[in-house]
Amino acid sequence: MSTSPRGKRTYHHGDLRPALLRAAAQVLEEQGPAGVLLREVARRAGVSHNAPYRHFASREALLAAAAAQGFEEFSARMQAAGPGAMAETYIAFALEHPQLFRLMFGGTLKLSSDADLSRASRGAYEGLVAAFRSRGDVPDPQTAAAAAWSLVHGLSELLLNGHFVEASAGEGAIGFARRVLGAVRFAAAAPPRPTHSSE
Amino acid sequence: MSTSPRGKRTYHHGDLRPALLRAAAQVLEEQGPAGVLLREVARRAGVSHNAPYRHFASREALLAAAAAQGFEEFSARMQAAGPGAMAETYIAFALEHPQLFRLMFGGTLKLSSDADLSRASRGAYEGLVAAFRSRGDVPDPQTAAAAAWSLVHGLSELLLNGHFVEASAGEGAIGFARRVLGAVRFAAAAPPRPTHSSE
DNA sequence: GGTTTGAAGTTGACAATGACAACATACGAT
DNA sequence: ATCGTATGTTGTCATTGTCAACTTCAAACC
């Protein structure tokens, strides 16, 4: 298991931190956040049960690092998608990595605890806000961004947890998501003013 | 601790199941779902560490029961609120019982596993759909309901997890929520087809 | 009224886990 | 070549979920 640069077994793994993160990501998707046991991750990385403590202060720190890594991949994909495809990219990410998504947004980790995690999370959000602001056709970009983020996030989570299994019966999750997203328009901030609306 | 009908200590608790659920709810809000330990719950109920097994098959079954109870209270409050105040009631519930809310919608429990939980969850959803349908001014009630549910749910969770701490700086969570909700309109379902569409 | 029976609680045990301490190894600077 | 220190290892401990065997007690039955 401990595949270093060469196949030779060395006392020191040589590349353990990334290996642990890979193993953790694997266990995470298989078993969910609660199944990510420090010892199991160490087992898969081919090291002793205490080796992870050289790279992570605790089980929670390992989970936080995995979540931070998830946020980075998430941010990258969102940025690459561009403003028009962000919603579907968001939902696709959630459906592809359901457990990682739960870990990232489940609220189990406090964002304030881990600096990397906090930064990664904020980066993802600001990327979305910037995209909405650059569109220019929305009166209150910040509010609209918050609404869009909420809508897409809620839709992702409810889909993930099976709350729309029958509602999305014939068309599949993505098709259902498109339909739901299409039913929403963003307007100006003030409630009683029905001005123009954009996609 | 074991306060039965009278204060007298009996070998049999006499009212243990509800007592365990109360204790579990208490620990849940204090420590989060991961902190709900079978032994700790038993401790608070004043019984031995194995007494809970007479009423719940496992730790997960206890959590499922707590979640189901949460869904019932949630449904009741939503129903009592009426169509106009459902969104704020939803968010208020999430803010009042953040950990219970996470347990209910966190996806840790599989809804298919526990019958009561599944039924309670579905009940809450159908109540919302019915409310939207009875309004009558929405072309596609089911899609609109799904969108509204997603929006409000996502907003709740993102608020809970602190992703809007700075965006909602001056006005507080509820005020911010009102502003975000006010920025959204519901329209017909199909984007490319301006005619009416059926579910 | 006395007996019995079974649900509700208890004590005891076991493997697994997260975390700490002490020890071993090997890479890189000197 | 030596030596220090980051990196892994073995050993240990309290805690947890769960299983098994034992107790208590209240209600059903004769």
Short mmCIF file of C-alpha atoms (C1' of nucleotides) in Angstrom, two decimals:
data_model
loop_
_atom_site.label_atom_id
_atom_site.label_comp_id
_atom_site.label_asym_id
_atom_site.label_seq_id
_atom_site.Cartn_x
_atom_site.Cartn_y
_atom_site.Cartn_z
CA MET A 1 0.00 0.00 0.00
CA SER A 2 2.64 2.50 0.95
CA THR A 3 3.65 3.32 -2.59
CA SER A 4 6.41 5.85 -2.29
CA PRO A 5 8.36 7.21 -5.26
CA ARG A 6 9.68 3.71 -5.76
CA GLY A 7 7.81 0.60 -4.77
CA LYS A 8 10.35 -0.04 -2.03
CA ARG A 9 9.08 -0.05 1.52
CA THR A 10 10.73 2.54 3.63
CA TYR A 11 10.31 3.20 7.28
CA HIS A 12 9.23 6.70 6.43
CA HIS A 13 6.36 6.90 4.03
CA GLY A 14 7.70 10.02 2.42
CA ASP A 15 4.42 11.34 1.10
CA LEU A 16 2.05 10.65 3.89
CA ARG A 17 -0.01 13.80 4.23
CA PRO A 18 -1.45 13.68 0.72
CA ALA A 19 -1.81 9.93 1.00
CA LEU A 20 -3.84 10.36 4.17
CA LEU A 21 -6.03 12.96 2.53
CA ARG A 22 -6.64 10.66 -0.42
CA ALA A 23 -7.49 7.78 1.90
CA ALA A 24 -9.75 10.04 3.94
CA ALA A 25 -11.57 11.20 0.83
CA GLN A 26 -12.08 7.60 -0.20
CA VAL A 27 -13.44 6.51 3.17
CA LEU A 28 -15.54 9.64 3.31
CA GLU A 29 -17.41 8.83 0.12
CA GLU A 30 -17.80 5.21 1.12
CA GLN A 31 -18.88 5.60 4.72
CA GLY A 32 -19.83 9.22 5.27
CA PRO A 33 -18.20 11.67 7.67
CA ALA A 34 -18.89 9.56 10.75
CA GLY A 35 -17.09 6.64 9.13
CA VAL A 36 -13.84 8.51 8.70
CA LEU A 37 -11.89 6.89 11.52
CA LEU A 38 -8.33 7.94 12.10
CA ARG A 39 -7.25 4.34 12.38
CA GLU A 40 -9.03 3.26 9.25
CA VAL A 41 -7.45 6.06 7.26
CA ALA A 42 -4.03 5.11 8.60
CA ARG A 43 -4.75 1.49 7.70
CA ARG A 44 -5.52 2.39 4.08
CA ALA A 45 -2.41 4.52 3.84
CA GLY A 46 -0.40 1.56 5.07
CA VAL A 47 0.92 3.19 8.21
CA SER A 48 0.47 2.67 11.90
CA HIS A 49 -2.55 3.95 13.77
CA ASN A 50 -0.68 6.89 15.20
CA ALA A 51 1.16 8.13 12.14
CA PRO A 52 -1.60 10.60 11.20
CA TYR A 53 -0.88 12.59 14.35
CA ARG A 54 2.38 13.76 12.77
CA HIS A 55 0.33 15.59 10.15
CA PHE A 56 -3.02 16.29 11.80
CA ALA A 57 -3.64 17.31 15.37
CA SER A 58 -6.83 15.33 15.67
CA ARG A 59 -9.50 13.48 13.76
CA GLU A 60 -11.41 16.71 13.41
CA ALA A 61 -8.35 18.44 11.95
CA LEU A 62 -8.10 15.72 9.32
CA LEU A 63 -11.75 16.19 8.45
CA ALA A 64 -11.25 19.93 8.26
CA ALA A 65 -8.35 19.48 5.88
CA ALA A 66 -10.42 17.15 3.72
CA ALA A 67 -13.21 19.71 3.67
CA ALA A 68 -10.79 22.51 2.79
CA GLN A 69 -9.47 20.42 -0.08
CA GLY A 70 -13.05 19.89 -1.16
CA PHE A 71 -13.70 23.62 -1.11
CA GLU A 72 -10.68 24.23 -3.30
CA GLU A 73 -11.79 21.75 -5.91
CA PHE A 74 -15.28 23.17 -5.62
CA SER A 75 -14.07 26.72 -6.14
CA ALA A 76 -11.97 25.71 -9.11
CA ARG A 77 -14.87 24.01 -10.80
CA MET A 78 -17.20 26.90 -10.14
CA GLN A 79 -14.72 29.37 -11.53
CA ALA A 80 -14.10 27.23 -14.59
CA ALA A 81 -17.82 26.88 -15.21
CA GLY A 82 -18.45 30.57 -15.70
CA PRO A 83 -21.51 32.55 -14.65
CA GLY A 84 -23.95 30.74 -16.92
CA ALA A 85 -23.28 27.23 -15.70
CA MET A 86 -22.60 27.80 -12.03
CA ALA A 87 -25.90 26.50 -10.77
CA GLU A 88 -25.65 23.21 -12.57
CA THR A 89 -22.00 22.86 -11.66
CA TYR A 90 -22.88 23.41 -8.03
CA ILE A 91 -25.54 20.72 -8.08
CA ALA A 92 -23.41 18.35 -10.11
CA PHE A 93 -20.63 18.64 -7.55
CA ALA A 94 -23.05 17.84 -4.75
CA LEU A 95 -24.40 14.82 -6.57
CA GLU A 96 -20.96 13.53 -7.49
CA HIS A 97 -19.49 13.89 -4.01
CA PRO A 98 -22.47 13.70 -1.67
CA GLN A 99 -20.54 12.89 1.47
CA LEU A 100 -17.86 15.45 0.80
CA PHE A 101 -20.58 17.99 0.20
CA ARG A 102 -22.18 17.08 3.52
CA LEU A 103 -18.87 17.41 5.25
CA MET A 104 -18.26 20.80 3.68
CA PHE A 105 -21.66 22.26 4.45
CA GLY A 106 -22.95 20.04 7.20
CA GLY A 107 -21.87 22.40 9.93
CA THR A 108 -20.02 19.71 11.84
CA LEU A 109 -16.76 21.62 11.55
CA LYS A 110 -16.69 25.15 12.81
CA LEU A 111 -15.27 27.31 10.05
CA SER A 112 -13.65 29.54 12.60
CA SER A 113 -11.49 26.72 13.91
CA ASP A 114 -9.44 25.97 10.83
CA ALA A 115 -7.86 28.88 8.97
CA ASP A 116 -7.51 27.06 5.66
CA LEU A 117 -11.06 25.87 5.83
CA SER A 118 -12.37 29.32 6.59
CA ARG A 119 -10.39 30.86 3.74
CA ALA A 120 -11.40 28.19 1.25
CA SER A 121 -15.05 28.50 2.18
CA ARG A 122 -15.03 32.25 1.91
CA GLY A 123 -13.23 32.07 -1.42
CA ALA A 124 -15.96 29.93 -2.91
CA TYR A 125 -18.64 32.33 -1.77
CA GLU A 126 -16.89 35.46 -2.97
CA GLY A 127 -16.35 33.88 -6.35
CA LEU A 128 -20.07 33.47 -6.69
CA VAL A 129 -20.83 37.01 -5.57
CA ALA A 130 -18.28 38.41 -8.00
CA ALA A 131 -19.83 36.46 -10.84
CA PHE A 132 -23.25 37.89 -10.05
CA ARG A 133 -21.89 41.39 -9.72
CA SER A 134 -20.16 41.19 -13.09
CA ARG A 135 -23.40 40.37 -14.81
CA GLY A 136 -24.57 43.90 -14.25
CA ASP A 137 -28.24 43.29 -14.93
CA VAL A 138 -29.17 42.71 -11.31
CA PRO A 139 -30.20 45.68 -9.18
CA ASP A 140 -28.83 44.36 -5.89
CA PRO A 141 -26.10 41.88 -6.72
CA GLN A 142 -25.30 40.93 -3.19
CA THR A 143 -28.85 40.10 -2.24
CA ALA A 144 -29.46 38.32 -5.51
CA ALA A 145 -26.29 36.32 -5.04
CA ALA A 146 -27.36 35.31 -1.56
CA ALA A 147 -30.75 34.24 -2.90
CA ALA A 148 -29.26 32.27 -5.76
CA TRP A 149 -26.71 30.63 -3.49
CA SER A 150 -29.47 29.69 -1.05
CA LEU A 151 -31.71 28.31 -3.77
CA VAL A 152 -29.04 26.20 -5.38
CA HIS A 153 -27.63 25.02 -2.10
CA GLY A 154 -31.00 24.04 -0.70
CA LEU A 155 -31.92 22.27 -3.89
CA SER A 156 -28.66 20.35 -3.78
CA GLU A 157 -29.10 19.23 -0.23
CA LEU A 158 -32.73 18.28 -0.56
CA LEU A 159 -31.91 16.30 -3.67
CA LEU A 160 -29.05 14.61 -1.86
CA ASN A 161 -31.18 13.61 1.07
CA GLY A 162 -33.90 12.13 -1.08
CA HIS A 163 -36.59 14.68 -0.33
CA PHE A 164 -37.38 15.02 -4.02
CA VAL A 165 -37.23 11.39 -5.05
CA GLU A 166 -40.82 11.22 -6.20
CA ALA A 167 -41.04 14.78 -7.47
CA SER A 168 -38.10 14.13 -9.80
CA ALA A 169 -39.29 10.64 -10.68
CA GLY A 170 -39.27 10.56 -14.46
CA GLU A 171 -36.70 13.14 -15.41
CA GLY A 172 -33.67 12.56 -13.20
CA ALA A 173 -32.09 14.88 -10.71
CA ILE A 174 -30.45 17.30 -13.14
CA GLY A 175 -33.55 17.71 -15.25
CA PHE A 176 -35.62 18.33 -12.17
CA ALA A 177 -33.09 20.88 -10.97
CA ARG A 178 -33.25 22.73 -14.29
CA ARG A 179 -37.02 22.87 -14.06
CA VAL A 180 -36.96 24.20 -10.52
CA LEU A 181 -34.29 26.77 -11.29
CA GLY A 182 -36.27 27.89 -14.29
CA ALA A 183 -39.24 28.71 -12.09
CA VAL A 184 -37.39 31.44 -10.23
CA ARG A 185 -36.69 35.06 -11.15
CA PHE A 186 -34.57 37.57 -9.29
CA ALA A 187 -35.91 41.06 -8.78
CA ALA A 188 -35.00 44.21 -6.95
CA ALA A 189 -34.57 44.09 -3.23
CA ALA A 190 -37.75 45.84 -2.15
CA PRO A 191 -40.64 43.33 -1.94
CA PRO A 192 -43.62 45.40 -3.19
CA ARG A 193 -41.98 46.57 -6.43
CA PRO A 194 -42.49 44.12 -9.35
CA THR A 195 -39.98 45.66 -11.75
CA HIS A 196 -38.29 43.89 -14.61
CA SER A 197 -36.79 40.49 -13.99
CA SER A 198 -33.91 38.73 -15.61
CA GLU A 199 -32.87 35.13 -15.96
CA MET B 1 -32.75 12.30 38.53
CA SER B 2 -35.14 9.50 37.86
CA THR B 3 -38.24 11.51 38.53
CA SER B 4 -41.10 9.14 38.05
CA PRO B 5 -44.73 10.08 38.68
CA ARG B 6 -43.69 10.71 42.28
CA GLY B 7 -40.21 11.60 43.33
CA LYS B 8 -39.70 8.13 44.76
CA ARG B 9 -36.86 6.09 43.32
CA THR B 10 -38.05 2.89 41.82
CA TYR B 11 -36.08 0.14 40.22
CA HIS B 12 -38.11 0.66 37.11
CA HIS B 13 -38.10 4.17 35.80
CA GLY B 14 -41.65 3.95 34.59
CA ASP B 15 -41.46 6.64 31.95
CA LEU B 16 -38.11 6.06 30.40
CA ARG B 17 -38.69 6.36 26.68
CA PRO B 18 -39.89 9.96 26.76
CA ALA B 19 -37.28 10.76 29.38
CA LEU B 20 -34.57 9.43 27.08
CA LEU B 21 -35.89 11.46 24.19
CA ARG B 22 -35.91 14.58 26.32
CA ALA B 23 -32.36 13.94 27.46
CA ALA B 24 -31.29 13.22 23.91
CA ALA B 25 -32.81 16.48 22.69
CA GLN B 26 -30.98 18.32 25.42
CA VAL B 27 -27.61 16.78 24.66
CA LEU B 28 -28.25 17.26 20.97
CA GLU B 29 -28.60 21.02 21.26
CA GLU B 30 -25.64 21.24 23.60
CA GLN B 31 -23.17 19.01 21.79
CA GLY B 32 -24.49 18.39 18.31
CA PRO B 33 -25.46 15.05 16.77
CA ALA B 34 -22.01 13.53 17.25
CA GLY B 35 -22.20 14.31 20.95
CA VAL B 36 -25.36 12.32 21.53
CA LEU B 37 -23.79 9.31 23.25
CA LEU B 38 -26.01 6.52 24.40
CA ARG B 39 -24.26 6.40 27.73
CA GLU B 40 -24.50 10.14 28.28
CA VAL B 41 -28.21 10.12 27.53
CA ALA B 42 -28.70 7.25 29.94
CA ARG B 43 -26.67 9.14 32.53
CA ARG B 44 -28.92 12.19 32.25
CA ALA B 45 -32.02 10.07 32.51
CA GLY B 46 -30.61 8.55 35.68
CA VAL B 47 -30.48 4.98 34.46
CA SER B 48 -27.75 2.51 33.69
CA HIS B 49 -25.82 2.60 30.45
CA ASN B 50 -27.77 -0.27 28.96
CA ALA B 51 -31.29 0.75 29.86
CA PRO B 52 -31.83 2.59 26.54
CA TYR B 53 -31.60 -0.71 24.68
CA ARG B 54 -35.00 -1.68 26.10
CA HIS B 55 -36.49 1.18 24.08
CA PHE B 56 -34.13 1.77 21.16
CA ALA B 57 -32.32 -0.84 19.14
CA SER B 58 -29.20 1.26 18.71
CA ARG B 59 -27.75 4.71 19.03
CA GLU B 60 -28.83 5.46 15.50
CA ALA B 61 -32.39 4.40 16.30
CA LEU B 62 -32.44 6.87 19.18
CA LEU B 63 -31.23 9.63 16.89
CA ALA B 64 -33.84 8.68 14.32
CA ALA B 65 -36.56 8.89 16.96
CA ALA B 66 -35.29 12.29 18.07
CA ALA B 67 -35.32 13.46 14.46
CA ALA B 68 -38.82 12.11 13.91
CA GLN B 69 -39.98 13.99 16.99
CA GLY B 70 -38.34 17.08 15.57
CA PHE B 71 -40.18 16.65 12.28
CA GLU B 72 -43.47 16.41 14.10
CA GLU B 73 -42.91 19.62 16.00
CA PHE B 74 -41.67 21.20 12.80
CA SER B 75 -44.76 20.12 10.88
CA ALA B 76 -47.03 21.37 13.60
CA ARG B 77 -45.42 24.78 13.64
CA MET B 78 -45.48 25.06 9.87
CA GLN B 79 -49.13 24.13 9.75
CA ALA B 80 -49.98 26.57 12.51
CA ALA B 81 -48.09 29.36 10.75
CA GLY B 82 -50.23 29.35 7.63
CA PRO B 83 -49.10 29.98 4.06
CA GLY B 84 -48.00 33.56 4.58
CA ALA B 85 -45.58 32.95 7.41
CA MET B 86 -44.15 29.58 6.48
CA ALA B 87 -40.82 30.84 5.25
CA GLU B 88 -40.05 32.78 8.38
CA THR B 89 -41.32 29.97 10.56
CA TYR B 90 -39.04 27.57 8.74
CA ILE B 91 -36.01 29.76 9.28
CA ALA B 92 -36.96 30.54 12.85
CA PHE B 93 -37.16 26.84 13.64
CA ALA B 94 -33.72 26.28 12.17
CA LEU B 95 -32.24 29.14 14.16
CA GLU B 96 -33.90 28.05 17.38
CA HIS B 97 -32.88 24.41 17.13
CA PRO B 98 -29.77 24.42 14.97
CA GLN B 99 -28.50 21.00 15.96
CA LEU B 100 -31.90 19.38 15.71
CA PHE B 101 -32.27 20.94 12.30
CA ARG B 102 -28.91 19.51 11.26
CA LEU B 103 -29.91 16.12 12.52
CA MET B 104 -33.19 16.27 10.64
CA PHE B 105 -31.75 17.41 7.32
CA GLY B 106 -28.11 16.51 7.62
CA GLY B 107 -28.53 13.26 5.77
CA THR B 108 -26.82 11.23 8.46
CA LEU B 109 -29.89 9.09 8.98
CA LYS B 110 -31.27 7.31 5.99
CA LEU B 111 -34.96 8.15 5.77
CA SER B 112 -35.70 4.73 4.39
CA SER B 113 -34.43 3.04 7.53
CA ASP B 114 -36.92 4.35 10.04
CA ALA B 115 -40.61 4.24 9.19
CA ASP B 116 -41.66 6.98 11.60
CA LEU B 117 -38.91 9.24 10.41
CA SER B 118 -39.79 8.71 6.78
CA ARG B 119 -43.44 9.40 7.40
CA ALA B 120 -42.77 12.47 9.50
CA SER B 121 -40.41 13.89 6.90
CA ARG B 122 -42.81 13.32 4.06
CA GLY B 123 -45.63 14.85 6.06
CA ALA B 124 -43.73 18.08 6.48
CA TYR B 125 -43.02 18.31 2.79
CA GLU B 126 -46.55 17.55 1.67
CA GLY B 127 -47.88 20.16 4.01
CA LEU B 128 -45.79 22.75 2.27
CA VAL B 129 -46.82 21.61 -1.19
CA ALA B 130 -50.48 21.71 -0.22
CA ALA B 131 -50.10 25.23 1.08
CA PHE B 132 -48.61 26.38 -2.19
CA ARG B 133 -51.25 24.61 -4.21
CA SER B 134 -54.05 26.25 -2.26
CA ARG B 135 -52.71 29.69 -3.07
CA GLY B 136 -53.85 29.30 -6.64
CA ASP B 137 -51.84 32.13 -8.13
CA VAL B 138 -48.91 29.94 -9.13
CA PRO B 139 -48.93 28.25 -12.54
CA ASP B 140 -47.02 25.14 -11.49
CA PRO B 141 -47.54 24.67 -7.77
CA GLN B 142 -45.34 21.64 -7.43
CA THR B 143 -42.33 23.18 -9.09
CA ALA B 144 -42.85 26.47 -7.28
CA ALA B 145 -43.13 24.63 -3.99
CA ALA B 146 -39.91 22.78 -4.67
CA ALA B 147 -38.20 26.05 -5.50
CA ALA B 148 -39.50 27.80 -2.42
CA TRP B 149 -38.60 24.86 -0.21
CA SER B 150 -35.10 24.82 -1.67
CA LEU B 151 -34.64 28.55 -1.25
CA VAL B 152 -35.79 28.64 2.33
CA HIS B 153 -33.94 25.50 3.27
CA GLY B 154 -30.69 26.63 1.71
CA LEU B 155 -30.99 30.03 3.33
CA SER B 156 -31.58 28.39 6.70
CA GLU B 157 -28.58 26.13 6.44
CA LEU B 158 -26.21 28.77 5.14
CA LEU B 159 -27.30 31.11 7.91
CA LEU B 160 -26.81 28.34 10.44
CA ASN B 161 -23.32 27.57 9.26
CA GLY B 162 -22.22 31.15 9.33
CA HIS B 163 -21.82 31.67 5.61
CA PHE B 164 -23.75 34.93 5.78
CA VAL B 165 -22.26 36.39 8.92
CA GLU B 166 -20.87 39.46 7.23
CA ALA B 167 -23.61 39.82 4.64
CA SER B 168 -26.20 40.00 7.43
CA ALA B 169 -23.99 42.13 9.64
CA GLY B 170 -26.17 45.06 10.59
CA GLU B 171 -29.67 43.73 10.36
CA GLY B 172 -29.69 40.33 12.05
CA ALA B 173 -30.48 36.95 10.59
CA ILE B 174 -34.24 37.35 10.25
CA GLY B 175 -34.02 40.75 8.62
CA PHE B 176 -31.46 39.48 6.19
CA ALA B 177 -33.66 36.50 5.40
CA ARG B 178 -36.61 38.78 4.67
CA ARG B 179 -34.49 40.83 2.30
CA VAL B 180 -33.24 37.76 0.45
CA LEU B 181 -36.68 36.21 0.20
CA GLY B 182 -38.04 39.48 -1.13
CA ALA B 183 -35.62 39.38 -4.02
CA VAL B 184 -37.17 36.27 -5.52
CA ARG B 185 -40.20 35.82 -7.78
CA PHE B 186 -41.80 32.60 -8.93
CA ALA B 187 -42.76 32.25 -12.56
CA ALA B 188 -43.93 29.61 -14.99
CA ALA B 189 -41.96 26.43 -15.13
CA ALA B 190 -40.51 25.99 -18.60
CA PRO B 191 -37.87 28.58 -19.61
CA PRO B 192 -37.95 28.14 -23.42
CA ARG B 193 -41.70 27.73 -23.70
CA PRO B 194 -43.66 30.86 -22.72
CA THR B 195 -46.95 28.96 -22.74
CA HIS B 196 -48.42 27.15 -19.83
CA SER B 197 -46.92 23.79 -18.89
CA SER B 198 -48.16 20.86 -16.89
CA GLU B 199 -46.20 19.19 -14.11
"C1'" DG C 1 -53.97 -14.57 48.27
"C1'" DG C 2 -50.13 -16.77 46.23
"C1'" DT C 3 -47.66 -17.93 42.00
"C1'" DT C 4 -45.80 -17.09 37.75
"C1'" DT C 5 -44.20 -14.62 33.89
"C1'" DG C 6 -42.13 -11.31 31.12
"C1'" DA C 7 -41.14 -6.50 30.29
"C1'" DA C 8 -38.03 -3.05 32.12
"C1'" DG C 9 -33.31 -2.17 34.35
"C1'" DT C 10 -28.77 -3.67 36.02
"C1'" DT C 11 -24.11 -5.46 36.12
"C1'" DG C 12 -20.36 -7.32 33.54
"C1'" DA C 13 -17.72 -8.09 29.53
"C1'" DC C 14 -15.42 -7.19 24.90
"C1'" DA C 15 -13.57 -5.11 20.72
"C1'" DA C 16 -12.73 -0.72 18.66
"C1'" DT C 17 -11.58 4.12 18.81
"C1'" DG C 18 -9.11 8.77 19.77
"C1'" DA C 19 -5.46 10.42 22.10
"C1'" DC C 20 -1.08 10.56 24.82
"C1'" DA C 21 3.76 8.99 25.90
"C1'" DA C 22 7.98 6.85 24.94
"C1'" DC C 23 10.81 4.84 21.60
"C1'" DA C 24 12.92 3.99 16.71
"C1'" DT C 25 14.51 5.44 12.14
"C1'" DA C 26 16.47 7.96 8.52
"C1'" DC C 27 17.09 12.42 5.96
"C1'" DG C 28 19.54 16.65 5.69
"C1'" DA C 29 22.43 20.20 7.60
"C1'" DT C 30 26.77 20.85 9.55
"C1'" DA D 1 31.07 11.32 9.34
"C1'" DT D 2 27.96 13.11 12.89
"C1'" DC D 3 24.01 14.62 14.77
"C1'" DG D 4 19.45 16.63 15.32
"C1'" DT D 5 14.90 16.45 14.25
"C1'" DA D 6 10.94 15.46 11.49
"C1'" DT D 7 8.49 11.30 10.64
"C1'" DG D 8 6.63 6.53 12.06
"C1'" DT D 9 6.04 2.86 15.51
"C1'" DT D 10 4.70 0.32 19.63
"C1'" DG D 11 2.35 0.50 23.98
"C1'" DT D 12 -1.17 2.13 26.85
"C1'" DC D 13 -5.61 4.20 28.71
"C1'" DA D 14 -10.31 5.96 29.22
"C1'" DT D 15 -14.50 5.93 26.69
"C1'" DT D 16 -17.95 4.10 23.71
"C1'" DG D 17 -21.52 0.87 21.42
"C1'" DT D 18 -23.23 -3.54 21.85
"C1'" DC D 19 -24.00 -8.34 23.50
"C1'" DA D 20 -25.08 -11.64 27.35
"C1'" DA D 21 -26.68 -12.99 31.80
"C1'" DC D 22 -28.81 -11.65 35.96
"C1'" DT D 23 -32.66 -8.82 38.97
"C1'" DT D 24 -36.71 -6.59 40.06
"C1'" DC D 25 -41.48 -5.76 40.07
"C1'" DA D 26 -46.24 -5.30 38.57
"C1'" DA D 27 -49.94 -7.35 36.52
"C1'" DA D 28 -52.32 -11.73 34.88
"C1'" DC D 29 -53.90 -16.03 36.24
"C1'" DC D 30 -55.56 -19.82 39.20
#
